[in-house]
């Protein structure tokens, strides 16, 4: 309805962008509908014109600890309409009002709408214009609240496009709480007001602390889809809306408690919301066309955290990990049509969720025992902080994301020595970075690390299919592809290429653990490790083992399990120099 409404008013529909932002290292995920449009808000021409409308999938993890209450979600959809130097306050506010109140659209009574507008600063005038427009449309003055910078100013980071906004709230109860006249939208958090839409008049850009006018005056609006549904359906939680309820119902049916028991116990209600939200978020991250799989860095780490956190709360509800992972199907059934990439990538979604659950299942119990012992020790000694060494061990050996350990600690009123943990983590990372430089990796991004492990599998598979004369002559890895040079006297037959590809894929699918040991050079040589021996430094070498299919001298870094690699494809096989062949391969 929203899309149709704005189409009728001259807007072009633009597709939802990837959850993984383009060329923006400052954030891991697309966190708002406007995010992919920043270059256009700054002045670049958009191919679809100056009036745009969309629905955008978003991930926000800043509030992950709040997920479990009535309104916070890590995954949500945002509806947006945009003017790139086209219409401004008048049309923007009038159309929002029309869409919200008209019977044939949302039909929300004007009497339950409240708005906030910008109160002004020394640099930017008080937004009497917006207030006047709202008033003329029929919003009484006492339902228009003027608020300052911290409420009615929207900005992208410290240096970026920004401007005053007007926020639209639905009054869910029509009765002030105990705060009386202070029970106001934007200020009171009693639950009476649901913020559903934010219209930003984006006409400034901040550079080095100073405000400058943008070349064009833009409008950026964002309407929270789930919250709007909740307001429309007059339910107080987003989990009761059709955007989440089918997932909730499915998970309740898998729990050892019934609906009534869960509702009656706040702890279980919270757990149910967490596993619902985290399942939906995980499915959308895994279903994106830009490949992300659970790992120890970047987006992959967030995904790992979501899955592992969900597994813990599944335990509380008596939902098995397998059943939780399989419930991805419910999310696919609900959203596969609107977001075709989910249907396209459903194989990866199911496989990766199952793999990550299995992996964590193997270490969760051992790690929990270690942590419980540590907690008991601390309590016996009247201490309240878990040391960085334990936290790092839980992370490195047992796969406990640090936030996970912190959450468990907090439940026992303990903290974690985060500084010490970070120091150990940084040491570990710097070692890996130095090693990466020696391994032909352009960087230590998640993609490059996945490619790096894939080269080891490719090396082993070539030796298996073509013979033990195959030796690596070099490799070159970027985020987009890998090149691998090896000794072999003649071009590969088509069947040979297919066999190598299949073998590598079967090893990936087996989800072998990737481990490493430091050992004396002679020992490595004796145990049959392959690799570029001449590059070694000192007498001790690091040897990476992948299941029992590969043993190779290497400094890392690598993925922790081969399943993280995904789908492996050989794109090209050609000559590199006399007696040396070159394979170009991609993973997705
Ligand atoms: N930039 C505003 C928001 O994200 C409106 O899109 O809330």
XYZ file of C-alpha atoms and ligand atoms in Angstrom:
595
model
C 0.000 0.000 0.000
C 2.842 2.310 0.928
C 4.719 1.667 -2.284
C 1.551 2.131 -4.364
C 0.694 5.392 -2.579
C 4.042 6.973 -3.386
C 4.149 5.541 -6.895
C 0.912 7.403 -7.582
C 2.697 10.526 -6.433
C 5.492 10.244 -8.966
C 7.994 8.108 -7.034
C 10.112 5.419 -8.691
C 10.381 2.161 -6.756
C 13.992 1.228 -6.043
C 14.998 -2.247 -4.847
C 16.123 -3.031 -1.326
C 19.923 -2.767 -1.252
C 22.173 -5.466 0.169
C 22.466 -5.752 3.946
C 26.201 -5.411 3.420
C 26.961 -1.796 2.506
C 28.876 -0.862 -0.613
C 32.302 0.609 -0.008
C 31.492 1.792 3.480
C 33.968 0.437 5.980
C 32.452 2.524 8.804
C 29.528 0.172 9.380
C 29.113 -3.581 9.001
C 25.471 -3.548 7.951
C 22.880 -1.361 6.334
C 21.331 0.148 9.446
C 18.646 2.395 7.994
C 16.679 2.802 4.805
C 18.573 5.948 3.986
C 21.986 4.377 4.311
C 22.357 3.208 0.674
C 21.153 6.638 -0.478
C 23.801 8.739 1.250
C 25.743 9.545 -1.968
C 22.526 10.837 -3.563
C 21.552 12.864 -0.524
C 24.979 14.458 -0.804
C 24.193 15.554 -4.345
C 24.867 12.780 -6.856
C 22.128 12.234 -9.472
C 20.119 9.056 -9.027
C 19.333 7.040 -12.165
C 15.702 6.638 -11.049
C 15.109 10.360 -10.651
C 14.411 12.733 -7.781
C 11.431 10.953 -6.155
C 12.135 7.496 -4.820
C 10.308 4.964 -2.681
C 11.510 1.667 -1.242
C 11.425 -0.935 1.504
C 14.847 -1.694 2.858
C 16.048 -4.642 4.945
C 18.159 -3.425 7.869
C 20.289 -4.890 10.641
C 21.084 -2.921 13.771
C 23.050 -4.610 16.500
C 23.749 -1.631 18.745
C 20.659 -2.521 20.784
C 21.135 -6.282 20.760
C 20.897 -6.503 24.558
C 17.503 -4.827 24.432
C 16.110 -7.391 22.044
C 13.539 -9.277 24.069
C 11.513 -6.221 25.091
C 8.406 -5.078 23.228
C 9.929 -3.150 20.346
C 13.630 -3.786 19.763
C 14.730 -5.918 16.846
C 18.101 -6.541 15.222
C 16.421 -7.171 11.867
C 13.727 -4.851 10.647
C 12.377 -3.356 7.477
C 12.139 0.332 6.827
C 9.800 1.976 4.376
C 11.094 5.184 2.882
C 10.151 7.918 0.471
C 12.759 10.350 -0.745
C 12.999 13.688 -2.401
C 16.384 14.473 -3.903
C 16.067 18.228 -4.253
C 12.448 17.817 -5.372
C 9.529 18.372 -2.933
C 10.151 19.568 0.598
C 8.319 20.061 3.908
C 4.830 20.750 2.501
C 4.354 17.677 0.363
C 6.328 15.419 2.670
C 4.222 16.168 5.739
C 0.933 16.336 3.841
C 1.526 12.961 2.198
C 2.524 11.318 5.463
C -0.666 12.642 7.043
C -2.769 11.506 4.095
C -1.275 8.006 4.033
C -1.699 7.545 7.777
C -5.233 8.871 8.111
C -7.117 8.149 4.879
C -9.629 5.335 5.314
C -8.487 3.611 2.132
C -4.878 3.661 3.384
C -3.981 3.166 7.055
C -7.093 4.826 8.489
C -5.443 5.908 11.739
C -7.584 8.582 13.424
C -5.891 11.986 13.274
C -6.749 12.381 16.940
C -4.255 9.668 17.915
C -1.352 11.251 16.031
C 1.252 13.325 17.875
C 4.348 14.846 16.322
C 7.632 16.323 17.447
C 9.482 19.071 15.580
C 12.885 20.708 15.896
C 13.173 23.394 18.570
C 16.099 25.185 16.897
C 19.672 26.129 17.788
C 21.917 29.123 17.154
C 22.667 27.815 13.647
C 19.363 26.298 12.583
C 15.988 27.990 13.059
C 13.120 26.571 15.086
C 10.978 24.531 12.724
C 7.804 26.649 12.892
C 7.208 25.801 9.255
C 6.675 22.084 9.931
C 4.589 22.846 13.004
C 2.411 25.178 10.912
C 1.879 22.516 8.257
C 0.866 19.936 10.868
C -1.510 22.414 12.452
C -3.198 23.221 9.147
C -3.666 19.505 8.537
C -5.529 19.195 11.814
C -2.973 18.289 14.492
C -3.729 20.467 17.516
C -0.896 22.670 18.840
C -0.766 20.771 22.123
C 0.049 17.600 20.220
C 3.021 19.230 18.484
C 6.064 19.022 20.736
C 9.232 21.048 20.087
C 12.418 19.176 21.016
C 16.131 19.849 20.609
C 19.129 18.380 18.875
C 19.115 15.072 20.756
C 15.593 14.250 19.579
C 14.780 16.010 16.341
C 18.037 16.126 14.463
C 19.073 13.221 12.276
C 22.637 12.745 11.107
C 24.734 10.082 9.434
C 27.790 9.782 11.659
C 29.738 12.839 12.805
C 30.595 13.938 9.292
C 27.713 13.462 6.922
C 24.360 14.690 5.660
C 21.972 15.805 8.385
C 19.034 17.996 9.180
C 16.067 18.672 11.437
C 13.284 16.115 11.466
C 9.685 15.744 12.442
C 8.757 12.461 14.097
C 5.321 10.929 14.019
C 3.915 8.992 16.978
C 0.749 7.020 17.572
C -0.896 7.458 20.938
C -1.700 3.906 21.998
C -3.592 4.622 25.236
C -4.835 8.242 25.054
C -4.098 8.485 28.770
C -1.022 10.048 30.367
C 1.002 7.847 32.668
C 2.080 8.905 36.170
C 4.322 11.523 34.534
C 1.209 13.584 33.875
C 1.813 16.551 31.580
C 5.357 15.271 31.041
C 3.978 12.138 29.356
C 4.972 13.349 25.896
C 6.188 11.668 22.700
C 9.949 11.466 22.432
C 10.303 12.162 26.156
C 8.233 9.590 27.994
C 9.101 5.923 27.719
C 5.983 4.539 29.385
C 4.906 2.796 26.208
C 2.026 5.138 25.441
C 3.649 6.550 22.292
C 4.851 4.450 19.401
C 7.239 6.256 17.075
C 6.476 5.073 13.579
C 7.762 7.573 11.034
C 10.549 10.067 10.809
C 10.712 12.763 8.123
C 14.149 14.312 7.902
C 14.658 17.591 6.066
C 18.143 16.845 5.021
C 19.619 20.068 3.787
C 22.934 20.234 5.649
C 26.199 18.382 5.755
C 28.562 18.465 8.720
C 32.275 18.616 7.925
C 34.907 18.967 10.626
C 32.277 20.062 13.120
C 30.828 22.778 10.891
C 27.435 22.836 9.229
C 27.235 23.598 5.527
C 24.250 23.763 3.174
C 23.853 20.811 0.838
C 23.528 21.661 -2.869
C 19.941 20.374 -2.777
C 17.288 20.294 -0.101
C 16.276 16.655 0.395
C 13.636 14.744 2.249
C 14.530 11.395 3.821
C 11.748 9.534 5.536
C 11.895 6.267 7.395
C 8.897 4.311 8.607
C 9.516 1.336 10.842
C 7.522 -1.454 9.258
C 7.057 -3.724 12.287
C 6.248 -0.857 14.648
C 3.707 0.554 12.238
C 2.053 -2.862 12.000
C 1.937 -3.073 15.784
C 0.297 0.341 16.011
C -2.209 -0.569 13.305
C -3.078 -3.884 14.900
C -3.269 -2.212 18.319
C -0.892 -4.760 19.806
C 1.817 -3.610 22.161
C 4.613 -5.812 20.830
C 6.142 -6.159 17.389
C 6.250 -9.919 17.994
C 2.458 -10.008 17.797
C 2.431 -8.675 14.236
C 2.307 -10.688 11.040
C 5.970 -9.762 10.438
C 7.019 -12.016 13.326
C 4.046 -13.951 14.712
C 4.338 -16.997 12.401
C 7.963 -17.448 13.542
C 6.949 -17.047 17.188
C 4.175 -19.635 16.772
C 6.458 -22.094 15.088
C 9.072 -21.794 17.847
C 6.429 -22.126 20.583
C 5.320 -25.373 18.985
C 8.892 -26.669 19.319
C 9.292 -25.607 22.935
C 8.765 -27.859 25.916
C 6.514 -25.120 27.369
C 3.131 -24.116 26.032
C 2.092 -20.640 25.034
C 0.426 -19.850 28.375
C 3.449 -20.950 30.393
C 5.773 -18.820 28.269
C 3.516 -15.776 28.543
C 3.343 -16.172 32.307
C 7.128 -16.194 32.721
C 8.988 -13.009 31.723
C 12.264 -14.873 31.351
C 10.747 -17.310 28.847
C 8.922 -14.536 26.992
C 12.212 -12.728 26.565
C 13.977 -15.914 25.433
C 11.255 -16.585 22.866
C 11.560 -13.074 21.437
C 15.340 -13.373 21.268
C 15.337 -16.658 19.368
C 12.648 -15.304 17.038
C 14.499 -12.102 16.212
C 17.876 -13.792 15.919
C 16.518 -16.468 13.591
C 14.997 -13.895 11.278
C 18.167 -11.765 11.324
C 20.398 -14.797 10.675
C 18.265 -15.924 7.747
C 18.435 -12.482 6.150
C 22.199 -12.171 6.648
C 22.831 -15.646 5.239
C 20.344 -15.027 2.442
C 22.045 -11.877 1.172
C 23.684 -12.080 -2.232
C 26.882 -10.733 -0.678
C 28.080 -13.868 1.027
C 28.498 -13.822 4.790
C 29.051 -17.005 6.774
C 29.654 -17.383 10.517
C 33.250 -16.497 11.313
C 35.402 -14.638 13.776
C 35.405 -11.254 12.122
C 33.266 -8.536 10.675
C 29.758 -9.407 9.582
C 30.495 -13.099 10.057
C 31.175 -12.477 13.717
C 27.869 -10.683 14.208
C 26.135 -13.595 12.527
C 27.988 -16.057 14.755
C 26.999 -14.039 17.817
C 23.340 -14.020 16.812
C 23.275 -17.772 16.215
C 25.208 -18.662 19.361
C 23.180 -16.308 21.510
C 19.993 -17.833 20.125
C 21.238 -21.343 20.897
C 21.682 -20.407 24.542
C 18.129 -19.095 24.796
C 16.809 -22.120 22.900
C 18.177 -24.135 25.829
C 15.988 -22.195 28.268
C 12.878 -22.935 26.229
C 13.693 -26.551 25.505
C 13.914 -25.899 21.758
C 16.636 -28.037 20.160
C 19.243 -26.293 18.020
C 18.321 -28.438 15.052
C 14.655 -27.527 15.294
C 15.497 -23.849 15.678
C 17.754 -23.950 12.610
C 15.140 -25.815 10.589
C 12.596 -23.119 11.424
C 14.466 -20.963 8.929
C 11.943 -22.462 6.526
C 9.161 -20.447 8.164
C 11.094 -17.230 7.508
C 11.702 -18.317 3.908
C 8.011 -19.074 3.408
C 7.096 -15.650 4.756
C 9.658 -13.536 2.891
C 11.007 -15.531 -0.038
C 8.692 -13.857 -2.496
C 9.371 -10.261 -1.459
C 13.098 -10.875 -1.099
C 13.897 -13.333 -3.920
C 17.533 -13.552 -2.804
C 16.340 -15.557 0.214
C 14.797 -18.195 -2.021
C 17.861 -18.112 -4.272
C 20.211 -18.674 -1.337
C 18.040 -21.037 0.684
C 20.566 -23.868 0.340
C 23.258 -21.785 1.970
C 20.893 -20.559 4.691
C 19.918 -24.065 5.781
C 23.410 -25.520 5.491
C 25.193 -22.732 7.352
C 22.672 -22.553 10.185
C 22.935 -26.298 10.718
C 26.747 -26.204 10.559
C 27.080 -23.362 13.010
C 24.687 -25.002 15.459
C 26.628 -28.264 15.272
C 29.937 -26.522 15.793
C 28.764 -24.659 18.827
C 27.069 -27.710 20.261
C 30.446 -29.428 20.323
C 32.091 -26.788 22.502
C 29.201 -25.146 24.344
C 29.081 -27.733 27.094
C 32.823 -27.843 27.724
C 33.041 -24.067 27.682
C 30.092 -23.760 30.037
C 31.729 -26.159 32.503
C 34.931 -24.110 32.399
C 33.003 -20.894 32.930
C 30.937 -22.316 35.785
C 34.090 -23.477 37.518
C 35.623 -20.040 37.107
C 32.475 -18.393 38.459
C 32.428 -20.695 41.506
C 36.126 -19.976 42.148
C 35.599 -16.237 41.956
C 32.587 -16.356 44.220
C 34.479 -18.468 46.763
C 37.228 -15.831 46.763
C 34.707 -12.992 46.911
C 35.900 -11.581 43.598
C 33.702 -10.110 40.955
C 35.689 -10.048 37.731
C 36.438 -12.795 35.220
C 39.999 -12.407 33.953
C 40.877 -11.665 30.342
C 42.734 -14.943 30.056
C 39.639 -17.028 30.772
C 37.514 -14.840 28.512
C 40.013 -15.195 25.684
C 40.274 -18.941 26.187
C 36.488 -19.216 26.081
C 36.554 -17.274 22.835
C 39.515 -18.922 21.158
C 39.030 -22.532 22.243
C 35.303 -22.799 22.903
C 33.922 -20.209 20.508
C 32.174 -18.044 23.116
C 31.772 -14.563 21.667
C 33.025 -12.114 24.312
C 29.587 -10.489 24.583
C 28.165 -13.918 25.286
C 30.599 -14.475 28.168
C 29.774 -11.014 29.484
C 26.077 -11.735 29.399
C 26.522 -15.022 31.270
C 28.810 -13.307 33.776
C 26.268 -10.541 34.342
C 23.657 -13.128 35.237
C 25.928 -14.031 38.165
C 26.598 -10.345 38.939
C 30.128 -10.612 37.636
C 31.996 -8.529 35.088
C 34.717 -9.443 32.597
C 38.115 -7.792 32.385
C 37.442 -6.486 28.920
C 40.700 -4.512 28.644
C 42.804 -7.548 29.316
C 40.689 -9.560 26.888
C 41.074 -6.926 24.167
C 44.834 -6.854 24.699
C 45.090 -10.623 24.234
C 42.786 -10.452 21.256
C 44.874 -7.710 19.606
C 48.071 -9.694 20.119
C 46.472 -12.683 18.481
C 45.176 -10.584 15.587
C 48.521 -8.884 14.965
C 50.204 -12.269 14.769
C 47.644 -13.325 12.155
C 48.120 -10.126 10.171
C 51.873 -10.578 9.981
C 51.270 -14.124 8.829
C 48.776 -12.995 6.206
C 51.369 -10.801 4.550
C 53.543 -13.876 4.097
C 50.694 -15.912 2.613
C 49.847 -13.825 -0.445
C 46.653 -12.346 1.000
C 45.791 -8.796 0.008
C 44.172 -8.243 3.416
C 42.734 -10.183 6.340
C 39.105 -9.548 5.449
C 36.647 -12.313 6.020
C 36.467 -13.013 2.279
C 40.233 -13.227 1.872
C 40.567 -15.567 4.835
C 37.945 -17.875 3.344
C 39.816 -17.868 0.037
C 43.021 -18.627 1.849
C 41.677 -21.821 3.398
C 40.213 -22.733 0.009
C 43.712 -22.613 -1.522
C 44.834 -25.281 0.935
C 41.910 -27.488 -0.032
C 42.574 -26.885 -3.719
C 46.229 -27.754 -3.274
C 45.335 -31.017 -1.515
C 42.650 -31.885 -4.075
C 45.013 -31.318 -7.019
C 47.542 -33.663 -5.445
C 44.817 -36.242 -4.895
C 43.404 -36.088 -8.442
C 46.482 -35.253 -10.539
C 49.254 -36.785 -8.455
C 51.843 -35.946 -5.851
C 54.009 -34.072 -8.352
C 51.719 -31.096 -7.895
C 53.409 -28.386 -5.867
C 52.249 -24.855 -5.187
C 54.215 -22.227 -7.087
C 52.336 -19.222 -5.802
C 48.965 -17.842 -4.939
C 47.241 -14.519 -5.045
C 44.139 -13.756 -3.074
C 41.753 -10.819 -3.071
C 38.264 -10.434 -1.668
C 36.798 -11.440 -5.034
C 38.806 -14.411 -6.233
C 41.839 -16.598 -5.824
C 44.596 -17.533 -8.207
C 46.657 -20.620 -7.598
C 49.779 -21.618 -9.570
C 51.078 -25.167 -9.452
C 53.390 -27.534 -11.266
C 51.740 -29.789 -13.819
C 52.946 -30.589 -17.337
C 49.720 -30.251 -19.348
C 46.313 -28.590 -19.419
C 43.692 -30.196 -17.185
C 40.933 -32.215 -18.828
C 37.417 -31.045 -18.255
C 36.683 -34.115 -16.088
C 39.772 -33.431 -14.014
C 38.624 -29.905 -13.307
C 35.176 -31.193 -12.350
C 36.667 -33.842 -10.029
C 38.910 -31.321 -8.301
C 35.993 -28.952 -7.840
C 33.780 -31.698 -6.420
C 36.443 -32.928 -4.057
C 37.077 -29.450 -2.675
C 33.332 -28.948 -2.260
C 32.890 -32.242 -0.437
C 35.612 -31.232 2.027
C 33.938 -27.871 2.554
C 30.603 -29.550 3.137
C 32.176 -31.946 5.637
C 32.887 -28.856 7.767
C 36.309 -30.071 8.851
C 37.858 -28.138 11.740
C 40.952 -26.133 10.832
C 43.619 -26.298 13.541
C 47.251 -25.394 13.752
C 50.361 -26.420 15.642
C 53.792 -24.964 16.001
C 56.496 -27.587 15.616
C 60.177 -27.971 14.712
C 60.808 -27.906 10.987
C 62.117 -31.487 10.855
C 59.029 -32.743 12.596
C 56.764 -30.997 10.081
C 58.683 -32.432 7.190
C 58.480 -35.933 8.647
C 54.753 -35.744 9.244
C 54.285 -35.090 5.524
C 53.302 -31.437 5.635
C 53.387 -29.719 2.243
C 53.947 -26.067 1.537
C 56.483 -23.468 0.642
C 59.260 -24.646 2.867
C 61.844 -22.123 1.775
C 59.844 -19.259 3.264
C 60.237 -20.421 6.810
C 61.628 -18.199 9.521
C 63.586 -19.717 12.378
C 63.473 -23.330 13.275
C 59.866 -23.676 14.395
C 57.132 -23.677 11.799
C 53.364 -23.408 11.951
C 51.453 -26.238 10.355
C 47.784 -25.986 9.491
C 45.712 -29.156 9.546
C 42.329 -29.420 7.846
C 40.506 -32.542 9.011
C 42.732 -35.321 7.743
C 42.849 -34.041 4.172
C 45.447 -31.307 4.356
C 48.576 -30.630 6.347
C 50.381 -27.557 5.172
C 53.052 -25.196 6.361
C 51.476 -21.787 6.651
C 51.200 -18.774 8.880
C 47.433 -18.383 8.558
C 44.993 -16.836 9.022
C 42.317 -19.382 8.234
C 38.654 -20.017 8.907
C 37.934 -22.217 11.910
C 35.836 -24.734 9.942
C 35.749 -25.447 6.236
C 31.960 -24.977 6.125
C 32.601 -21.239 6.431
C 33.934 -21.225 2.878
C 30.606 -21.796 1.118
C 30.409 -22.743 -2.547
C 33.625 -23.295 -4.483
C 33.875 -22.890 -8.250
C 36.814 -23.114 -10.653
C 36.365 -20.396 -13.260
C 39.430 -20.851 -15.381
C 42.410 -23.113 -15.919
C 45.272 -21.864 -18.068
C 48.994 -21.921 -18.542
C 51.065 -19.688 -16.276
C 54.567 -20.484 -17.516
C 56.365 -23.581 -18.772
C 55.233 -26.537 -16.683
C 53.107 -24.336 -14.429
C 49.321 -24.131 -14.590
C 47.120 -21.445 -13.101
C 43.627 -21.890 -11.654
C 41.291 -19.038 -10.993
C 38.473 -19.867 -8.593
C 35.683 -18.057 -6.784
C 33.608 -18.822 -3.726
C 30.065 -17.717 -3.053
N 17.118 8.780 8.391
C 15.909 8.519 9.137
C 15.981 7.231 9.906
O 16.707 6.367 9.542
C 14.732 8.440 8.204
O 14.990 7.534 7.158
O 15.299 7.091 10.880
